[in-house]
XYZ file of C-alpha atoms in Angstrom:
267
model
C 0.000 0.000 0.000
C 1.068 3.570 -0.743
C 2.974 5.155 2.134
C 3.352 1.916 4.108
C 6.940 2.838 5.050
C 5.595 5.656 7.230
C 2.462 3.868 8.407
C 1.690 1.938 11.566
C -0.987 -0.742 11.501
C -3.183 -1.760 14.432
C -5.903 -4.346 14.765
C -9.062 -3.063 16.456
C -10.451 -5.909 18.550
C -13.559 -6.210 20.736
C -12.446 -8.025 23.888
C -16.010 -8.407 25.186
C -17.525 -9.892 22.030
C -14.208 -11.420 20.920
C -14.567 -10.224 17.350
C -12.222 -8.459 14.964
C -13.571 -4.966 14.266
C -11.071 -3.684 11.731
C -7.798 -1.860 11.267
C -6.442 1.496 12.428
C -3.860 2.999 10.065
C -1.652 5.727 11.506
C 0.408 7.854 9.122
C 3.380 9.067 11.134
C 4.472 12.018 8.980
C 1.096 13.733 8.773
C -0.240 12.325 12.075
C -3.448 11.270 10.338
C -5.638 8.217 10.879
C -7.786 6.027 8.669
C -9.949 3.217 10.039
C -10.918 0.252 7.863
C -13.875 -1.710 9.269
C -14.356 -5.359 8.450
C -17.044 -5.895 5.775
C -19.093 -8.324 7.867
C -19.881 -5.721 10.539
C -23.416 -4.375 10.850
C -24.910 -1.464 12.768
C -25.021 -3.599 15.940
C -21.431 -4.825 15.895
C -19.743 -1.687 14.546
C -18.397 0.920 16.998
C -21.184 3.340 17.937
C -19.404 6.303 16.348
C -19.412 4.540 12.967
C -22.977 3.191 12.952
C -24.185 5.761 10.405
C -21.296 4.917 8.063
C -22.013 1.185 8.212
C -25.735 1.777 7.650
C -24.763 3.638 4.473
C -22.472 0.784 3.387
C -19.293 2.769 4.082
C -16.528 0.734 5.739
C -13.563 3.004 5.052
C -13.871 5.687 7.714
C -12.634 9.183 6.726
C -9.748 10.764 8.586
C -11.825 13.275 10.581
C -14.116 10.580 12.005
C -11.126 8.262 12.565
C -9.381 11.006 14.543
C -12.551 11.549 16.566
C -12.539 7.843 17.518
C -8.919 8.109 18.659
C -9.504 11.309 20.643
C -12.454 9.735 22.464
C -10.067 7.109 23.817
C -7.172 9.216 25.102
C -6.610 11.695 27.920
C -7.725 15.133 26.663
C -5.054 17.762 26.154
C -6.882 20.151 28.490
C -6.805 17.848 31.505
C -5.503 19.619 34.627
C -2.705 17.141 35.388
C -1.722 16.450 31.768
C 1.816 17.748 32.401
C 2.548 15.199 35.115
C 0.980 12.414 33.031
C 3.259 13.210 30.097
C 6.258 13.412 32.430
C 5.431 10.040 34.015
C 5.364 8.380 30.597
C 8.465 10.289 29.402
C 6.576 12.144 26.675
C 8.026 15.514 25.659
C 4.713 16.740 24.262
C 1.078 15.732 23.907
C 0.896 12.830 21.459
C -2.495 11.151 21.117
C -1.035 8.120 19.318
C 1.502 7.507 22.091
C -1.248 7.852 24.700
C -3.509 5.526 22.719
C -0.754 2.894 22.614
C -0.077 3.244 26.346
C -3.729 2.498 27.091
C -3.930 -0.251 24.488
C -6.740 1.725 22.892
C -9.055 0.882 25.774
C -11.640 3.202 27.295
C -14.655 2.877 29.598
C -17.199 3.277 26.784
C -16.765 -0.166 25.212
C -14.642 -3.305 25.104
C -12.428 -2.298 22.198
C -8.643 -2.364 22.215
C -5.836 -2.015 19.672
C -2.961 -4.387 18.913
C 0.076 -3.455 16.820
C 0.492 -5.731 13.796
C 3.091 -5.779 11.031
C 1.037 -6.724 7.974
C -1.935 -5.001 6.383
C -4.778 -7.579 6.277
C -5.912 -8.933 2.939
C -9.343 -7.291 3.089
C -7.666 -3.875 3.390
C -5.319 -4.617 0.480
C -8.248 -5.677 -1.697
C -10.254 -2.592 -0.762
C -7.279 -0.333 -1.488
C -7.407 -1.361 -5.163
C -9.907 1.484 -5.484
C -7.592 3.979 -3.780
C -5.985 6.736 -5.819
C -2.500 6.748 -7.305
C -2.808 10.305 -8.578
C -5.367 12.982 -9.363
C -5.368 16.101 -11.527
C -7.836 18.982 -11.463
C -8.917 19.742 -15.047
C -10.875 22.664 -16.480
C -14.615 22.671 -15.868
C -14.576 21.138 -12.369
C -13.456 17.770 -13.704
C -11.064 15.540 -11.792
C -8.904 13.068 -13.696
C -8.386 10.188 -11.282
C -5.860 7.345 -11.510
C -6.608 4.336 -9.308
C -4.498 1.501 -7.930
C -6.297 -1.088 -10.093
C -5.080 0.830 -13.217
C -8.524 2.306 -13.868
C -8.595 5.940 -15.019
C -11.775 7.959 -14.518
C -13.065 11.473 -15.076
C -15.273 12.777 -12.300
C -17.454 15.868 -12.535
C -17.741 17.621 -9.185
C -21.238 18.639 -10.267
C -22.233 14.963 -10.012
C -21.160 14.817 -6.357
C -22.058 18.366 -5.305
C -24.243 17.011 -2.494
C -21.171 15.519 -0.791
C -19.855 17.470 2.189
C -18.724 20.977 1.104
C -18.075 20.006 -2.533
C -20.345 22.882 -3.544
C -17.838 25.228 -1.851
C -15.075 23.807 -4.041
C -17.157 24.329 -7.179
C -17.853 27.941 -6.208
C -14.223 28.872 -5.446
C -11.603 28.394 -8.167
C -8.651 28.982 -5.817
C -10.011 26.263 -3.548
C -10.510 23.970 -6.544
C -6.936 24.529 -7.742
C -5.611 23.459 -4.313
C -6.586 19.875 -5.212
C -4.069 17.384 -3.795
C -3.811 13.634 -3.358
C -4.617 12.540 0.189
C -2.624 10.157 2.369
C -2.537 6.586 1.160
C -4.636 7.578 -1.850
C -7.729 7.398 0.356
C -9.090 10.746 -0.781
C -8.567 13.950 -2.723
C -8.258 17.032 -0.544
C -8.884 20.717 -1.187
C -6.942 23.111 1.034
C -6.274 20.077 3.251
C -9.720 20.629 4.753
C -12.350 19.319 2.328
C -11.904 15.640 1.461
C -13.601 13.568 -1.230
C -13.149 9.830 -0.599
C -11.587 7.682 -3.308
C -14.463 5.180 -3.218
C -16.924 7.944 -4.156
C -14.736 9.141 -7.034
C -14.439 5.554 -8.257
C -18.193 5.034 -8.006
C -19.219 8.274 -9.733
C -16.450 8.582 -12.317
C -16.618 7.843 -16.042
C -13.945 5.403 -17.198
C -11.371 6.782 -19.634
C -9.686 4.290 -21.977
C -6.126 5.349 -21.209
C -3.554 4.245 -18.631
C -1.554 6.233 -16.076
C 1.634 5.022 -17.799
C 0.385 6.622 -21.024
C 0.293 10.018 -19.314
C 3.761 9.478 -17.875
C 5.070 8.510 -21.317
C 3.491 11.624 -22.834
C 5.104 13.851 -20.197
C 8.497 12.207 -20.667
C 8.481 12.462 -24.452
C 6.647 15.735 -25.030
C 7.597 18.076 -22.193
C 11.013 19.676 -21.784
C 12.699 22.138 -19.434
C 14.363 25.462 -20.280
C 17.781 23.896 -20.946
C 16.359 21.367 -23.404
C 14.212 24.054 -25.065
C 17.347 26.137 -25.702
C 19.040 23.094 -27.254
C 16.073 22.455 -29.559
C 15.894 26.089 -30.675
C 19.692 26.481 -30.657
C 19.433 29.714 -28.709
C 20.344 31.255 -25.365
C 18.024 31.586 -22.381
C 17.791 35.307 -23.118
C 16.671 34.577 -26.668
C 14.159 32.031 -25.399
C 12.691 34.605 -23.023
C 12.327 36.973 -25.985
C 10.527 34.279 -27.998
C 8.175 33.645 -25.097
C 7.304 37.340 -24.893
C 7.151 38.124 -28.614
C 6.622 34.951 -30.625
C 3.800 33.272 -28.740
C 5.672 30.353 -27.213
C 3.725 29.601 -24.049
C 5.281 27.656 -21.157
C 2.949 25.078 -19.643
C 4.526 25.778 -16.250
C 6.668 28.676 -15.055
C 9.147 28.795 -12.197
C 12.034 30.786 -10.762
C 14.631 28.257 -11.951
C 13.080 27.682 -15.359
C 9.960 26.780 -17.289
C 8.443 23.683 -18.835
C 7.448 23.631 -22.501
C 5.627 21.382 -24.937
C 8.180 20.239 -27.503
C 5.758 20.596 -30.421
C 5.553 24.356 -29.759
C 9.308 24.625 -30.220
C 9.648 22.767 -33.508
């Protein structure tokens, strides 16, 4: 799975019912969480916080709800004696994951606990086939999505405008242009605050008959930097800048250290 080098994996287990609930994924760099519930859970066996998700057939819990589950099970940062608690456990600062591990994920609300494991279970690997490898925001509120299973889809945000705050993204171009791939390919994020889950993009997207490798090959063969552009045109950087200003050569990306160009505009 993408990002596994910087990911910790925990089994979520119900000690009272003696059933496997699912998996907690912790991404160390970003300090984000994703919970994967087992597919056989129903609204009675799923953790109370996730009942609405399971009722809707959603078993991959988004990062905000996953964080909420974690925070419900650890000592709150505002507790009066939090300083002495951190000192006792040799923690330099408040770290909810460290506190969760110290308590084994247990709390008084239920019989759940967590256990560190080394391998991602097969059901999570299979489900992650519909996670994203990459995503590009196109003109017209269209997302071009590349998935782990090699599927490529175009998704119109207008088709999912009823999803949480997607209408805000449609209404604000700067917000739309902040589109970025989320951790583990689980979602696309806008301004790191509005997430669209990969499963929804997969479900609502229209399949495009082209592969991710095709796009990479196109970029490799048809895009060049400033140095290569000067070689093709047999000119200096100064001359290239003049051509850009006067002759209609348009960089596809500009930067302080140089630009990127389509080769066919230079020939």
